[in-house]
Short mmCIF file of C-alpha atoms in Angstrom, two decimals:
data_model
loop_
_atom_site.label_atom_id
_atom_site.label_comp_id
_atom_site.label_asym_id
_atom_site.label_seq_id
_atom_site.Cartn_x
_atom_site.Cartn_y
_atom_site.Cartn_z
CA MET A 1 139.11 69.43 120.88
CA ARG A 2 136.50 72.01 121.81
CA VAL A 3 134.89 73.04 118.52
CA VAL A 4 132.43 75.86 117.87
CA ILE A 5 130.39 75.10 114.74
CA ALA A 6 128.50 78.03 113.21
CA LEU A 7 125.83 76.82 110.82
CA GLY A 8 124.29 79.22 108.32
CA GLY A 9 120.53 79.78 108.30
CA ASN A 10 120.53 79.05 104.57
CA ALA A 11 121.87 75.57 105.29
CA ILE A 12 118.75 74.98 107.39
CA LEU A 13 116.40 76.44 104.80
CA GLN A 14 118.25 76.45 101.51
CA ARG A 15 117.92 79.14 98.87
CA GLY A 16 114.69 78.81 96.91
CA GLU A 17 113.15 76.16 99.19
CA PRO A 18 109.65 76.76 100.61
CA LEU A 19 109.77 78.13 104.17
CA GLU A 20 107.94 75.13 105.62
CA CYS A 21 108.45 73.25 108.88
CA GLU A 22 108.95 69.83 107.31
CA VAL A 23 111.52 71.19 104.84
CA GLN A 24 113.44 72.76 107.72
CA ARG A 25 113.15 69.57 109.78
CA LYS A 26 114.58 67.47 106.94
CA ASN A 27 117.54 69.83 106.49
CA ILE A 28 118.20 69.94 110.23
CA ARG A 29 118.14 66.15 110.38
CA GLU A 30 120.79 65.98 107.64
CA ALA A 31 122.83 68.72 109.34
CA ALA A 32 122.65 66.89 112.67
CA GLU A 33 124.05 63.75 111.07
CA ALA A 34 127.05 65.71 109.75
CA ILE A 35 127.61 67.47 113.09
CA ALA A 36 127.29 64.21 115.04
CA ARG A 37 130.28 62.79 113.16
CA ILE A 38 132.38 65.51 114.81
CA ALA A 39 130.58 65.41 118.19
CA ARG A 40 131.42 61.73 118.67
CA ASP A 41 135.12 62.60 118.99
CA HIS A 42 135.11 66.27 120.03
CA GLN A 43 133.10 68.61 122.22
CA VAL A 44 130.77 70.61 119.97
CA ILE A 45 129.17 73.95 120.70
CA LEU A 46 126.67 74.63 117.92
CA THR A 47 125.46 78.05 116.82
CA HIS A 48 123.16 78.72 113.90
CA GLY A 49 121.81 81.45 111.69
CA ASN A 50 118.17 82.46 111.50
CA GLY A 51 117.87 84.79 108.50
CA PRO A 52 115.17 82.90 106.56
CA GLN A 53 113.24 82.04 109.73
CA VAL A 54 113.21 85.50 111.32
CA GLY A 55 112.26 87.00 107.97
CA LEU A 56 109.32 84.60 107.67
CA LEU A 57 108.10 85.50 111.16
CA ALA A 58 108.38 89.18 110.24
CA LEU A 59 106.17 88.57 107.18
CA MET A 60 103.61 86.78 109.35
CA ASN A 61 103.62 89.72 111.76
CA GLU A 62 103.13 92.24 108.99
CA ALA A 63 100.27 90.18 107.53
CA TYR A 64 98.40 90.13 110.83
CA GLY A 65 98.09 93.90 110.80
CA LYS A 66 95.63 94.40 113.67
CA VAL A 67 98.27 94.79 116.37
CA THR A 68 101.75 96.25 116.60
CA PRO A 69 104.15 93.68 115.04
CA TYR A 70 106.66 91.94 117.28
CA PRO A 71 110.14 93.52 116.96
CA LEU A 72 113.11 91.65 115.49
CA ASP A 73 114.66 90.90 118.91
CA ALA A 74 111.50 89.05 119.99
CA LEU A 75 111.36 87.22 116.65
CA GLY A 76 115.03 86.25 117.08
CA ALA A 77 114.21 84.75 120.47
CA GLN A 78 111.41 82.73 118.87
CA THR A 79 113.79 81.30 116.26
CA GLN A 80 116.29 80.32 118.95
CA GLY A 81 113.65 78.15 120.57
CA MET A 82 112.28 76.71 117.33
CA ILE A 83 115.57 75.86 115.63
CA GLY A 84 117.28 74.87 118.88
CA PHE A 85 114.51 72.41 119.73
CA MET A 86 114.78 70.73 116.33
CA PHE A 87 118.56 70.49 116.46
CA GLU A 88 118.55 69.16 120.01
CA GLN A 89 116.03 66.47 119.12
CA GLU A 90 117.83 65.38 115.96
CA LEU A 91 121.26 65.34 117.64
CA ARG A 92 119.86 63.20 120.46
CA ASN A 93 118.48 60.82 117.83
CA CYS A 94 121.91 60.66 116.15
CA MET A 95 123.77 60.16 119.44
CA PRO A 96 121.58 58.10 121.81
CA GLY A 97 122.60 58.53 125.43
CA ARG A 98 124.54 61.77 124.86
CA GLU A 99 123.56 64.97 126.66
CA VAL A 100 122.43 67.81 124.38
CA CYS A 101 121.35 71.17 125.79
CA THR A 102 119.86 74.30 124.18
CA VAL A 103 120.38 77.71 125.80
CA SER A 104 118.78 81.01 124.76
CA THR A 105 121.36 83.80 124.75
CA GLN A 106 121.42 87.60 124.50
CA THR A 107 124.14 89.60 122.75
CA LEU A 108 125.02 93.10 123.88
CA VAL A 109 125.50 95.74 121.15
CA ASP A 110 126.41 99.42 121.02
CA PRO A 111 123.28 101.52 120.27
CA GLU A 112 125.54 103.97 118.40
CA ASP A 113 126.88 101.28 116.06
CA PRO A 114 126.97 102.69 112.49
CA ALA A 115 125.28 99.51 111.22
CA PHE A 116 121.93 100.95 112.28
CA ALA A 117 122.26 103.58 109.54
CA ALA A 118 123.42 101.09 106.88
CA PRO A 119 121.43 97.80 106.99
CA ASP A 120 123.14 94.95 105.11
CA LYS A 121 122.07 91.68 106.77
CA PHE A 122 119.81 89.52 104.58
CA VAL A 123 116.72 88.05 106.24
CA GLY A 124 113.67 86.22 104.97
CA PRO A 125 112.92 84.63 101.60
CA VAL A 126 114.33 85.65 98.23
CA TYR A 127 112.14 87.41 95.66
CA SER A 128 112.26 87.96 91.95
CA LEU A 129 112.70 91.60 90.97
CA GLU A 130 109.03 91.79 90.01
CA ASP A 131 107.80 90.25 93.28
CA SER A 132 110.16 92.42 95.35
CA VAL A 133 108.45 95.57 94.04
CA GLU A 134 105.11 94.32 95.35
CA VAL A 135 106.63 93.32 98.70
CA GLN A 136 108.29 96.73 99.01
CA ASN A 137 104.97 98.45 98.30
CA GLN A 138 103.29 96.37 101.01
CA ASN A 139 106.11 97.09 103.50
CA PRO A 140 107.40 100.60 102.68
CA HIS A 141 109.64 100.72 105.78
CA TRP A 142 111.63 97.67 104.63
CA VAL A 143 114.98 97.98 102.83
CA MET A 144 115.53 95.60 99.89
CA LYS A 145 118.84 94.77 98.22
CA ALA A 146 120.10 92.39 95.54
CA ASP A 147 121.14 88.91 96.73
CA GLY A 148 122.67 87.33 93.65
CA GLN A 149 119.96 87.21 90.99
CA TYR A 150 117.25 87.79 93.59
CA MET A 151 116.08 90.58 95.89
CA ARG A 152 115.88 90.23 99.64
CA ARG A 153 115.17 92.26 102.76
CA VAL A 154 118.15 93.66 104.72
CA VAL A 155 118.24 94.82 108.35
CA PRO A 156 120.90 96.38 110.63
CA SER A 157 123.60 94.02 111.90
CA PRO A 158 125.58 95.72 114.70
CA MET A 159 128.82 94.25 116.03
CA PRO A 160 128.46 91.89 119.02
CA LYS A 161 130.17 93.19 122.15
CA GLU A 162 129.38 90.59 124.79
CA ILE A 163 127.38 87.39 125.29
CA LEU A 164 125.52 87.95 128.54
CA GLU A 165 125.15 84.26 129.40
CA LEU A 166 128.85 83.47 128.90
CA SER A 167 129.55 82.48 132.51
CA SER A 168 126.60 80.07 132.47
CA LEU A 169 127.79 78.58 129.18
CA GLN A 170 131.28 78.10 130.64
CA HIS A 171 129.76 76.25 133.57
CA LEU A 172 127.82 73.93 131.24
CA ILE A 173 130.69 73.07 128.92
CA ALA A 174 132.94 72.23 131.87
CA ASN A 175 131.18 68.89 131.43
CA GLU A 176 132.88 67.82 128.21
CA GLN A 177 130.17 65.25 127.48
CA ILE A 178 127.58 67.95 126.76
CA THR A 179 126.85 69.06 123.20
CA LEU A 180 125.62 72.64 123.56
CA ILE A 181 123.35 74.64 121.23
CA CYS A 182 123.43 78.40 121.86
CA GLY A 183 123.86 81.80 120.22
CA GLY A 184 121.08 81.11 117.72
CA GLY A 185 120.81 83.88 115.15
CA GLY A 186 123.81 85.56 116.76
CA GLY A 187 121.88 85.87 120.01
CA VAL A 188 119.00 88.20 120.82
CA PRO A 189 120.32 91.76 120.28
CA VAL A 190 120.09 93.96 123.38
CA LYS A 191 121.51 97.25 124.63
CA ARG A 192 121.83 98.87 128.04
CA ALA A 193 119.57 101.85 128.67
CA PRO A 194 120.95 104.89 130.58
CA ASP A 195 119.59 103.39 133.82
CA GLY A 196 121.53 100.17 133.15
CA LYS A 197 118.52 98.03 132.29
CA LEU A 198 118.56 95.75 129.25
CA VAL A 199 116.41 96.66 126.27
CA GLY A 200 115.83 94.71 123.04
CA VAL A 201 117.16 96.15 119.76
CA GLU A 202 115.53 96.08 116.31
CA ALA A 203 118.37 94.25 114.53
CA VAL A 204 119.87 90.86 113.72
CA ILE A 205 123.36 89.92 114.96
CA ASP A 206 125.64 88.26 112.44
CA LYS A 207 125.96 84.72 113.75
CA ASP A 208 129.55 84.35 112.50
CA ARG A 209 130.76 87.41 114.41
CA ALA A 210 128.85 86.33 117.51
CA SER A 211 130.26 82.81 117.18
CA ARG A 212 133.78 84.25 117.19
CA VAL A 213 133.03 86.14 120.42
CA LEU A 214 131.61 82.92 121.89
CA ALA A 215 134.54 80.78 120.73
CA GLU A 216 137.04 83.13 122.33
CA GLY A 217 134.99 83.38 125.53
CA ILE A 218 134.87 79.62 126.05
CA GLU A 219 138.49 79.15 124.86
CA ALA A 220 137.56 76.89 121.94
CA ASP A 221 140.32 75.20 119.94
CA ALA A 222 138.57 75.54 116.57
CA LEU A 223 135.88 77.61 114.88
CA LEU A 224 134.10 76.05 111.89
CA ILE A 225 131.73 78.14 109.78
CA LEU A 226 129.62 75.83 107.65
CA SER A 227 127.22 76.71 104.84
CA ASP A 228 126.64 75.60 101.26
CA VAL A 229 130.04 76.69 99.87
CA GLU A 230 132.93 74.27 99.32
CA ALA A 231 135.65 76.82 100.15
CA VAL A 232 136.49 80.52 100.12
CA ALA A 233 137.11 81.68 96.55
CA THR A 234 139.26 84.61 95.46
CA ASN A 235 137.62 86.97 92.93
CA PHE A 236 134.39 85.01 93.19
CA GLY A 237 132.63 84.56 89.86
CA GLN A 238 135.62 85.68 87.80
CA PRO A 239 137.70 83.52 85.40
CA ASP A 240 140.80 83.79 87.64
CA SER A 241 138.93 82.73 90.79
CA GLN A 242 140.70 80.10 92.95
CA ASN A 243 139.52 78.11 95.96
CA ILE A 244 141.77 78.60 99.00
CA GLN A 245 142.79 75.45 100.90
CA TYR A 246 145.13 76.84 103.60
CA ILE A 247 145.91 80.45 104.45
CA THR A 248 147.32 82.64 107.23
CA PRO A 249 145.38 85.59 108.67
CA GLU A 250 147.91 87.98 107.13
CA ALA A 251 147.52 86.49 103.66
CA MET A 252 143.73 86.59 103.95
CA ASP A 253 143.91 90.35 104.66
CA LYS A 254 144.96 90.91 101.03
CA PHE A 255 141.55 89.81 99.68
CA ASN A 256 138.19 91.57 99.72
CA PHE A 257 134.91 89.77 100.30
CA ALA A 258 131.24 90.83 100.16
CA ALA A 259 130.09 92.56 103.35
CA GLY A 260 126.70 90.84 103.45
CA SER A 261 127.85 87.25 102.89
CA MET A 262 131.46 85.96 102.89
CA GLY A 263 132.99 89.06 104.50
CA PRO A 264 131.79 88.45 108.09
CA LYS A 265 132.74 84.76 107.87
CA VAL A 266 136.32 85.56 106.85
CA GLU A 267 136.53 88.36 109.41
CA ALA A 268 135.37 86.08 112.24
CA CYS A 269 137.82 83.30 111.33
CA VAL A 270 140.79 85.63 110.93
CA GLN A 271 140.14 87.37 114.26
CA PHE A 272 139.66 84.07 116.09
CA VAL A 273 143.04 82.75 114.92
CA ARG A 274 144.73 86.09 115.60
CA ASN A 275 143.34 86.06 119.13
CA GLY A 276 144.76 82.65 119.97
CA GLY A 277 142.57 80.02 118.33
CA GLN A 278 144.35 76.99 116.87
CA MET A 279 142.39 77.02 113.61
CA ALA A 280 139.30 78.35 111.90
CA ALA A 281 137.70 77.11 108.71
CA ILE A 282 134.93 77.84 106.22
CA GLY A 283 133.33 75.16 104.09
CA SER A 284 130.44 72.86 103.28
CA LEU A 285 128.24 71.35 105.97
CA ALA A 286 128.26 68.04 104.09
CA LYS A 287 132.04 67.80 104.60
CA ALA A 288 132.20 69.06 108.19
CA ALA A 289 134.42 66.22 109.48
CA GLU A 290 136.81 66.58 106.52
CA ILE A 291 137.12 70.33 107.14
CA LEU A 292 138.25 69.72 110.71
CA THR A 293 141.09 67.50 109.44
CA GLY A 294 142.05 70.02 106.72
CA ASP A 295 140.91 67.84 103.82
CA SER A 296 138.13 70.17 102.71
CA GLY A 297 137.09 73.80 102.99
CA THR A 298 139.37 76.77 103.62
CA VAL A 299 141.50 76.49 106.76
CA ILE A 300 143.02 79.56 108.45
CA ARG A 301 146.05 78.89 110.65
CA ASN A 302 149.13 80.81 111.72
CA ASP A 303 151.55 78.07 110.61
CA VAL A 304 150.88 77.91 106.84
CA LYS A 305 154.44 78.17 105.50
CA GLU A 306 153.50 79.36 102.02
CA GLY A 307 151.08 81.96 103.40
CA VAL A 308 148.38 80.62 101.08
CA ARG A 309 147.80 77.32 99.30
CA TYR A 310 145.13 76.76 96.65
CA TYR A 311 143.22 73.67 95.61
CA GLU A 312 144.52 72.26 92.35
#
């Protein structure tokens, strides 16, 4: 099978962990081991988030102060190289002799996308309410919102329209022995100026939505979205909440999920299956191989007879 695996940035730097290189390296090493278990039997195209990393780079930029800070598109490109390099190295260590390739990609967006007026994508570290007030005072142009019991910066997340390097990616994955890393952070956000030239955009692309566009473009069989959750839960946090094991796209439409977290993941999986994908799934990185076989996570398919089945 050709499998697109979308790995959340918070799985690389987990909530509450210090934003340090060695912490990230350790998490990437563990993630690579889980991904390698799938890559030994299937062709894997790996994408990843970059929320904590791009937020950290933004803080470093703001702290420097003497020059104009680098915009988010440039910071996104930096995280593609940094995270991609680490994943490529660790995957090569897990699979000696296998070809692993990292490609920097750009994602085209609509400059009139309403997301620019309503930022909702979390980036950077989490703060206590008290610390967030100080951070907001230091960066008055930032927008802060609640992320669980913490506060965190949010930025615009426009819808991905096109992956500009798609034809090159198709050429690479024609060799089924290559494990490909691309679409980091959803790709570097760009728009076309009136003269047709490409221009960077101050935003962050949701990596799950971009991964869906990628998966369809390369005709993947499966889309796996992996993070630190075991499965998709109905009425999350409520007494009647249930973890979904199998579900059809139509049955999933009946539930509502948070726009800044689970919502884009569910949306991407549902659209992928509706547009011809065999299966999509959301679950824990630690159980990646079990998710692919339907023994863990939440699996979205068109052929679930009951419409929805819950874990007991």
